[in-house]
Coordinates of C-alpha atoms and ligand atoms in Angstrom, one line a residue:
X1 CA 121.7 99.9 128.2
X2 CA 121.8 100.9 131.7
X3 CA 120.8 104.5 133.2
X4 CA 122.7 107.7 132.2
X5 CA 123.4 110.5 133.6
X6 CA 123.2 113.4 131.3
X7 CA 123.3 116.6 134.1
X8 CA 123.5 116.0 138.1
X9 CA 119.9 114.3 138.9
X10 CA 119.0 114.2 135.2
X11 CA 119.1 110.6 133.7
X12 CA 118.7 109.2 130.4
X13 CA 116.1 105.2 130.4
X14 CA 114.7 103.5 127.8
X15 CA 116.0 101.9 124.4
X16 CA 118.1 102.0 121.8
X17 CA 116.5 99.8 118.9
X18 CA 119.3 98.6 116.9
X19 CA 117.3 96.0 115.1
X20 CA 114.0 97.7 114.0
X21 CA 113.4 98.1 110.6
X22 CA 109.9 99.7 109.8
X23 CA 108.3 102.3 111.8
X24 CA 103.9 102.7 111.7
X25 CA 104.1 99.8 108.9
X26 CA 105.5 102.4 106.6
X27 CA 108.5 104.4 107.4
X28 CA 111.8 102.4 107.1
X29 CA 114.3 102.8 109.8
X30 CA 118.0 101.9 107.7
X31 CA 119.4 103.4 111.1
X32 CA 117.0 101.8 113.4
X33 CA 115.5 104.0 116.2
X34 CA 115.6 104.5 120.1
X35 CA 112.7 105.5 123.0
X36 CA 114.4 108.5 124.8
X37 CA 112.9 108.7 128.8
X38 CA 114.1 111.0 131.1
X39 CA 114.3 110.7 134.8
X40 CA 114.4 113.8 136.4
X41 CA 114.6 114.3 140.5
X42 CA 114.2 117.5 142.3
X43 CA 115.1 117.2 146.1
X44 CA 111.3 116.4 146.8
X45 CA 109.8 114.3 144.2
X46 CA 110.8 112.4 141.2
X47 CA 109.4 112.8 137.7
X48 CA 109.6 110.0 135.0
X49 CA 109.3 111.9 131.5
X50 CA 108.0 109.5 128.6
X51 CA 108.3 105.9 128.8
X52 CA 109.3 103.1 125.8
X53 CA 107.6 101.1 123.2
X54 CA 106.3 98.3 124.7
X55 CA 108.5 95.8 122.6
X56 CA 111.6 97.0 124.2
X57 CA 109.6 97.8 127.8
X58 CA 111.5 95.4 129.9
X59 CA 115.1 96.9 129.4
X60 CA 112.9 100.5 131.1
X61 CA 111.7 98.4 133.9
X62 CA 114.9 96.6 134.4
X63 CA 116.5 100.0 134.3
X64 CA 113.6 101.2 137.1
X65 CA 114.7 98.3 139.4
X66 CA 116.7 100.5 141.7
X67 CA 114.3 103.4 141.2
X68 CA 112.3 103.3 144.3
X69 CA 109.8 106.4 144.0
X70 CA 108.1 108.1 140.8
X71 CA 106.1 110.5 142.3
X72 CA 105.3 112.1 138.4
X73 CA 104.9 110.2 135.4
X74 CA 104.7 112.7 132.0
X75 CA 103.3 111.9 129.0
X76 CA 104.4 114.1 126.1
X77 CA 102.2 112.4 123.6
X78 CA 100.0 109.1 123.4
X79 CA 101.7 107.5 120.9
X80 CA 103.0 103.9 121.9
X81 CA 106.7 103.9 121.0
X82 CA 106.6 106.6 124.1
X83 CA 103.5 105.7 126.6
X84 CA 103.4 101.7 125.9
X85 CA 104.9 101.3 129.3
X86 CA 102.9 103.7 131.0
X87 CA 100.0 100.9 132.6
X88 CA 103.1 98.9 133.8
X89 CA 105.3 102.2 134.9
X90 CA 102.0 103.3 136.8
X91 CA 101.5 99.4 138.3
X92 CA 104.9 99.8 139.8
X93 CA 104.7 103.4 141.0
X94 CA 101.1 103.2 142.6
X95 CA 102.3 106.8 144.7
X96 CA 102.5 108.2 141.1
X97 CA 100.1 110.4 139.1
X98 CA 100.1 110.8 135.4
X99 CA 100.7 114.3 134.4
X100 CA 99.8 115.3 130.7
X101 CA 97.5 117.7 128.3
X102 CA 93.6 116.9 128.7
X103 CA 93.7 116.0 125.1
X104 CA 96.6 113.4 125.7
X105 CA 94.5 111.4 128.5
X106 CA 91.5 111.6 126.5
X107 CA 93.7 109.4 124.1
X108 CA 95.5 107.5 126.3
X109 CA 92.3 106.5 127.8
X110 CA 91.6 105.4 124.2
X111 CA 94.7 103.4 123.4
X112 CA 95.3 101.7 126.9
X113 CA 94.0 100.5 129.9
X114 CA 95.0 103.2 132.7
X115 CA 93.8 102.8 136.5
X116 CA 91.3 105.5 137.2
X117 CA 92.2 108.5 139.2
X118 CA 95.7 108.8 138.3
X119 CA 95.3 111.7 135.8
X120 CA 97.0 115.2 136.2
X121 CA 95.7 117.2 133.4
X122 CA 97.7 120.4 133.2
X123 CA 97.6 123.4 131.3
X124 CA 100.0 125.3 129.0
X125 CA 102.3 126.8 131.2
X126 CA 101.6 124.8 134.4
X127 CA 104.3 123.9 136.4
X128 CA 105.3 121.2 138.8
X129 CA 108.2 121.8 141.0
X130 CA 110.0 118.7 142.3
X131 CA 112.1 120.8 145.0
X132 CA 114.7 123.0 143.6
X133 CA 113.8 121.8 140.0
X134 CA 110.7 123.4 138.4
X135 CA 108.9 121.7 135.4
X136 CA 107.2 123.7 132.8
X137 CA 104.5 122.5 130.4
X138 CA 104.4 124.0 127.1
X139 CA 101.2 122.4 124.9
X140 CA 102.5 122.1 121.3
X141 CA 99.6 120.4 119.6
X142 CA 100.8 119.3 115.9
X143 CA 104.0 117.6 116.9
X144 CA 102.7 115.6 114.9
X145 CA 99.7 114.5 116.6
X146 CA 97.0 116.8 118.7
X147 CA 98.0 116.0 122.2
X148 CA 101.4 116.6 122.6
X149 CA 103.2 119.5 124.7
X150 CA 107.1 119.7 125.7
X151 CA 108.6 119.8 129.2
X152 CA 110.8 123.4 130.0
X153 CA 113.0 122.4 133.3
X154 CA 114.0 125.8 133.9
X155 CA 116.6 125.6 136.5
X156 CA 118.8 123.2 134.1
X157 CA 117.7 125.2 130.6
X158 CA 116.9 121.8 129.3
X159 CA 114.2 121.3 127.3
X160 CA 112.4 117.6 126.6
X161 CA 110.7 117.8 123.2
X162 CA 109.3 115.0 122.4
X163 CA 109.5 113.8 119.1
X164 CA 110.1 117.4 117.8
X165 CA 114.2 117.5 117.0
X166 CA 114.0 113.6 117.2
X167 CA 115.7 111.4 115.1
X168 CA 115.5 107.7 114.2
X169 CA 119.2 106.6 114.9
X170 CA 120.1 103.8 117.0
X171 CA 123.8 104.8 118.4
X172 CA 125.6 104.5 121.9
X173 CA 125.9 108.2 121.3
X174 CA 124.3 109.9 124.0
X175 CA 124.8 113.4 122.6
X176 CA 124.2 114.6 119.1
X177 CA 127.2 115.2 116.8
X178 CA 127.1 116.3 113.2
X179 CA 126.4 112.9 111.8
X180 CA 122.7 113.5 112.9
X181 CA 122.3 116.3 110.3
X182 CA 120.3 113.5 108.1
X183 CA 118.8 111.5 110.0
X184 CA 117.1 114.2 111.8
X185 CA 116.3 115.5 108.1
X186 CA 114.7 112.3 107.3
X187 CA 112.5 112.3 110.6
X188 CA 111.2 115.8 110.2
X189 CA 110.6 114.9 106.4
X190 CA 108.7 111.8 107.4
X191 CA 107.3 113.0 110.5
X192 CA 107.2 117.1 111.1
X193 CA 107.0 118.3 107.5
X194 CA 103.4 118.5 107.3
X195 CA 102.8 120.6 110.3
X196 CA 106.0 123.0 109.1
X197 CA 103.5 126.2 109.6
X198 CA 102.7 125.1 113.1
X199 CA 106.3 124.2 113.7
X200 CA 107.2 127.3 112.6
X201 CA 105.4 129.2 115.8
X202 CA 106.5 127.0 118.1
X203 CA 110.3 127.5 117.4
X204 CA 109.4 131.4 118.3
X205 CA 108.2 129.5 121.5
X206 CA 111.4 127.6 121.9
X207 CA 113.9 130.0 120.5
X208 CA 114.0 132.7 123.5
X209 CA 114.2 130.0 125.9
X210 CA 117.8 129.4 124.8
X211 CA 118.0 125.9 125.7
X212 CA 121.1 124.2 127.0
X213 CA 120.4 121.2 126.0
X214 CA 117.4 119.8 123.7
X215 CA 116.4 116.2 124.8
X216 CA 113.7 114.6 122.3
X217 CA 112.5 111.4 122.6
X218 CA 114.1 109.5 119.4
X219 CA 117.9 110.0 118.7
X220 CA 120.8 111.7 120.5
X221 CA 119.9 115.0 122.3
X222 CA 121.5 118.4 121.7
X223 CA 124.4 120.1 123.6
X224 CA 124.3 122.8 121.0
X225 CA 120.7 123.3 120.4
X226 CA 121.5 125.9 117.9
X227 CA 122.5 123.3 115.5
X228 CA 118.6 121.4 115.3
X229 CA 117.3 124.8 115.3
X230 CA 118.9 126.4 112.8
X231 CA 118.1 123.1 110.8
X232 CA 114.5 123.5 111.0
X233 CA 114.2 126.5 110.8
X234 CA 115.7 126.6 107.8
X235 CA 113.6 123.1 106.8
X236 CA 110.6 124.9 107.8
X237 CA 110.7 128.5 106.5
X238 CA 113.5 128.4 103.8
X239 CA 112.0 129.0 100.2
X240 CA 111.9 125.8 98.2
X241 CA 114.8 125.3 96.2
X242 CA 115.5 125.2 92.3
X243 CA 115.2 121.3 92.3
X244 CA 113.5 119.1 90.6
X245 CA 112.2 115.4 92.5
X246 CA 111.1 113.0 90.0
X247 CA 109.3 109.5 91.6
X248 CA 108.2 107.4 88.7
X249 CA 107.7 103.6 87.5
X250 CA 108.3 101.9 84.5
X251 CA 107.4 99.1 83.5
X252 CA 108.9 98.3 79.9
X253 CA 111.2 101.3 79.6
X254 CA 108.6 104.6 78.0
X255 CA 108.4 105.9 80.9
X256 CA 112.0 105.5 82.1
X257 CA 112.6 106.9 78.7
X258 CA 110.9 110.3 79.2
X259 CA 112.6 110.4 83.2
X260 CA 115.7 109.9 81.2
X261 CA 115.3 112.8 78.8
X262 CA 113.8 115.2 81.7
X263 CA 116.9 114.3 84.1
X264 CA 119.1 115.7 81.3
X265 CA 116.9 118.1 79.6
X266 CA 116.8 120.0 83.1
X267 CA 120.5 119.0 83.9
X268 CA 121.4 120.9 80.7
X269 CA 119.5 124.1 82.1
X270 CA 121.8 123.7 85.1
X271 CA 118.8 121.9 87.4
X272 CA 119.5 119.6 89.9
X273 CA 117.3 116.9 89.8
X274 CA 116.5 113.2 91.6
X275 CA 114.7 110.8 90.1
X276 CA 113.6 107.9 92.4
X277 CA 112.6 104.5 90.8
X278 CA 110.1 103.8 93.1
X279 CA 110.3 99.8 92.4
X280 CA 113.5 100.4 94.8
X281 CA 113.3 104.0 96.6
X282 CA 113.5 104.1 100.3
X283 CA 110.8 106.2 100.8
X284 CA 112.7 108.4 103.3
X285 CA 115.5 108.7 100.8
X286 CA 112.2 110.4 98.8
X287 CA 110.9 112.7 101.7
X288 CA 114.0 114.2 102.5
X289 CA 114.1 114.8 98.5
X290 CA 110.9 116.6 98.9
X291 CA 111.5 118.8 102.0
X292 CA 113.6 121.5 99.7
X293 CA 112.4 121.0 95.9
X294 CA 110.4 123.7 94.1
X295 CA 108.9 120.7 92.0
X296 CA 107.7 117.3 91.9
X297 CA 107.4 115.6 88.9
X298 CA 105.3 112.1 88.8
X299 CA 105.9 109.6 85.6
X300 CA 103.6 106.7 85.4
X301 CA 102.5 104.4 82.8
X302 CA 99.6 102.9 82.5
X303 CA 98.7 100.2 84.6
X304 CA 95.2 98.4 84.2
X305 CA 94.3 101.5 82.5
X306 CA 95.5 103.8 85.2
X307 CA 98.2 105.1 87.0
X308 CA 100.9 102.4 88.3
X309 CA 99.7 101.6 92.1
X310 CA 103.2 102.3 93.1
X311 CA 102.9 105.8 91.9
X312 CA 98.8 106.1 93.1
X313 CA 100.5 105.4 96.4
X314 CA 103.6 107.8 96.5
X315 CA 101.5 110.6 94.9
X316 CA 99.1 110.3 97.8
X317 CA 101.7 110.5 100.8
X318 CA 103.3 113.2 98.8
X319 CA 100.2 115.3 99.6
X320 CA 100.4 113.8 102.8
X321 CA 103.5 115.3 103.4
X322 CA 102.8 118.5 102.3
X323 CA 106.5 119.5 101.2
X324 CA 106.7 123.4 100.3
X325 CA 107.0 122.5 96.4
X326 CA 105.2 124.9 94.3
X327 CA 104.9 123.1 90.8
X328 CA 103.7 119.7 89.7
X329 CA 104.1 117.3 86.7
X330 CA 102.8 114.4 84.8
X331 CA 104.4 112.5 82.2
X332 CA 102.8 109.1 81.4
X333 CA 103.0 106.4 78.6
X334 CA 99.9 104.5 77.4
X335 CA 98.7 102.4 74.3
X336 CA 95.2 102.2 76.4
X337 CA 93.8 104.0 79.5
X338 CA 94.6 107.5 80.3
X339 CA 93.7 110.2 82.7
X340 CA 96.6 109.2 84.6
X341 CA 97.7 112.9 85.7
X342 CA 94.1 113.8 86.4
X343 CA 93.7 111.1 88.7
X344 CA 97.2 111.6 90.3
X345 CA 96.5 115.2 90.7
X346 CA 93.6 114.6 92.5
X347 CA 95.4 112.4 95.0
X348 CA 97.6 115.5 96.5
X349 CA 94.8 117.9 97.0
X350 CA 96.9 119.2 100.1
X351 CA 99.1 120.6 97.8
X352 CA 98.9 124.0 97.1
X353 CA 100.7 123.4 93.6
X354 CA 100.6 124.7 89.8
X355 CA 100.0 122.0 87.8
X356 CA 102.3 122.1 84.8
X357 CA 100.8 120.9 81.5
X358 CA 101.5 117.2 81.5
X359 CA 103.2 114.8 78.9
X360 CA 101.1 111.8 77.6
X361 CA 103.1 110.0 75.6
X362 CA 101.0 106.8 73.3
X363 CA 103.6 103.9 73.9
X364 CA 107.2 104.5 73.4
X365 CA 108.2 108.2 73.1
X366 CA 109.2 109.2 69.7
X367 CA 110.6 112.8 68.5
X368 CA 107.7 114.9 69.6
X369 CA 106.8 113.3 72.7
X370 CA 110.6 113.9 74.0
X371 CA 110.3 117.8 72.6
X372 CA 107.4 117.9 74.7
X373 CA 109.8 116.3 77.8
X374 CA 111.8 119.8 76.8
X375 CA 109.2 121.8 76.9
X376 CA 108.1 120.4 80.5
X377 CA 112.1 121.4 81.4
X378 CA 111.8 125.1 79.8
X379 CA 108.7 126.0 81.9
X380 CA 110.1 124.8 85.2
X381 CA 113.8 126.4 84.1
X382 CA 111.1 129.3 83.2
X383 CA 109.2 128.6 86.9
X384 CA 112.3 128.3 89.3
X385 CA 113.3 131.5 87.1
X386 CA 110.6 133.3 88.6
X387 CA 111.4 132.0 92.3
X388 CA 114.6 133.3 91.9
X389 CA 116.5 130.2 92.1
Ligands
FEO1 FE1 107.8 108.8 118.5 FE2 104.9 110.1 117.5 O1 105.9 108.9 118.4

């Protein structure tokens, strides 16, 4: 992909990564992903914003061929998959000096060898003008890691977020259309959710800026900004829903026999619900489950006289994740071991849940054990109630 113009003197670089898969050896990428940089020239200097993962760092030098002078390299955030390609970006720019938050040079300087003396540290609400464009630093810390701040160009209402309003979506799509609703769900699950309380300052940041245009640094950017931040906003602030998200294993069918019963006990009290067998769940497909629903249910049976690794695992990125659900359960099935709730439970401490009184089941579920899977469904029907869902 060659250089694009998105304004007058405002170019899109960098990659589109059809191919990729698996993002920090975790997230999968059905879509694959892209590295947004952004060239931006003012009639007296040249900034480069961001740069690419180093994988795909020869199409941004190819694309920097022609590009004679960066005067202003800007880091957003030290994560590789956007400042891999700052040594080599620097090496060919030797004029050019490294503008980004103390905190984010710190870690560069940790991740990568720099050549001394090139650092611009600048504050929160610093600007740079390039002649007749005027840059503005804004330090959002928490997008998702410490470091990062946006770029404001005020002359052009643009604002360059970073991976705040990104999306991992490989398209030829320069510009954002209503196909992005989901994808950019599933990145701000996997990605923002966590730091939603944080988030939700700096959209009162963003918001009376009225951008024009919203350029992040995975994904299409915005012509109607209003679109990506009505979505988070309402991903960050709404109150969970009346929804139920189930993740559970099975291994010789108990367990999938008390899912089964919960699925329709709650159906039949008119509760949406989504169980996800995690032997095949995308976990993305799982996060964007969680960003909404009043209440996670986990369902595990026994394995080695605890809880089935897959669901030890899930239950612990769930609390990493911190969705805004404000009810738990357990339902396990066991002919030896136990503890499995307790032990799950204590894997989410993050979560500022109610734990609901869990169902342990001795081997396959009989009468009583599947009145007690009713009994789970009454109290959330009673719960969600309550919320007023
Ligand atoms: Fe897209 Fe946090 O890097």
């Amino acid at each position: 992909m060659n250089r694009r113009p998105i304004l007058e003197g405002i170019e899109w670089l960098g990659a589109i990564d059809w191919n990729r898969r698996l993002f920090d050896a975790l997230i999968p990428l059905p879509e694959g992903t892209s590295y947004n940089a952004w060239l931006v020239r003012g009639t007296e200097r040249t900034a480069l914003l961001d740069t690419a993962d180093p994988t795909t760092g020869h199409l941004l030098m190819a694309q920097l061929a022609d590009v004679e002078r960066v005067d202003y390299v800007i880091a957003h955030h030290a994560e590789q998959d956007h400042s891999g390609m700052i040594p080599a970006v620097l090496a060919r720019y030797p004029e050019a000096k490294l503008v980004a938050t103390p905190r984010c040079l710190a870690m560069l300087a940790d991740l990568m060898d720099l050549p001394p003396d090139r650092a611009m540290p600048v504050k929160d609400g610093e600007t740079l003008d390039l002649g007749g464009r005027t840059l503005t630093f804004m330090h959002m810390p928490w997008v998702h890691w410490p470091e990062t701040m946006v770029t404001w160009l005020e002359q052009d209402r643009v604002l360059f977020s970073c991976d705040l309003f990104g999306s991992h979506l490989a398209t030829a799509d320069l510009f954002a259309t209503a196909d992005v609703y989901e994808p950019a769900k599933r990145y701000y699950a996997e990605i923002m959710m966590p730091f939603r309380a944080l988030i939700a300052k700096h959209l009162d940041r963003i918001a009376p800026l009225e951008p024009a245009m919203i350029c992040p640094s995975h994904g299409p950017a915005y012509r109607d900004p209003a679109f990506i931040l009505t979505a988070y906003r309402e991903w960050v602030s709404a109150p969970p829903a009346n929804r139920v998200v189930i993740p559970y294993v099975s291994m010789h069918g108990s367990t999938a026999m008390l899912v089964d019963h919960l699925v329709a006990s709650l159906t039949d009290r008119g509760i949406p619900v989504q169980p996800f067998d995690l032997t095949v769940t995308d976990l993305g497909d799982l996060a964007v489950a969680l960003v909404d629903a009043a209440t996670v249910v986990f369902a595990s049976p026994a394995f080695l006289g605890g809880a089935h690794p897959l669901v030890v695992s899930t239950a612990y990125l769930a609390g990493c994740l911190k969705p805004k659900a404000l009810y738990a359960g357990f339902m396990s099935s066991s002919s030896w071991g136990g503890k499995i709730a307790d032990s799950l439970a204590a894997l989410m401490p993050q979560l500022k849940v109610e734990v609901l009184p869990p169902v342990t089941v001795k081997g396959m579920p009989r009468a009583d054990d599947l009145a007690a899977v009713d009994a789970l469904a009454a109290t959330i029907a009673e719960k969600h109630q309550a919320l007023g869902g």
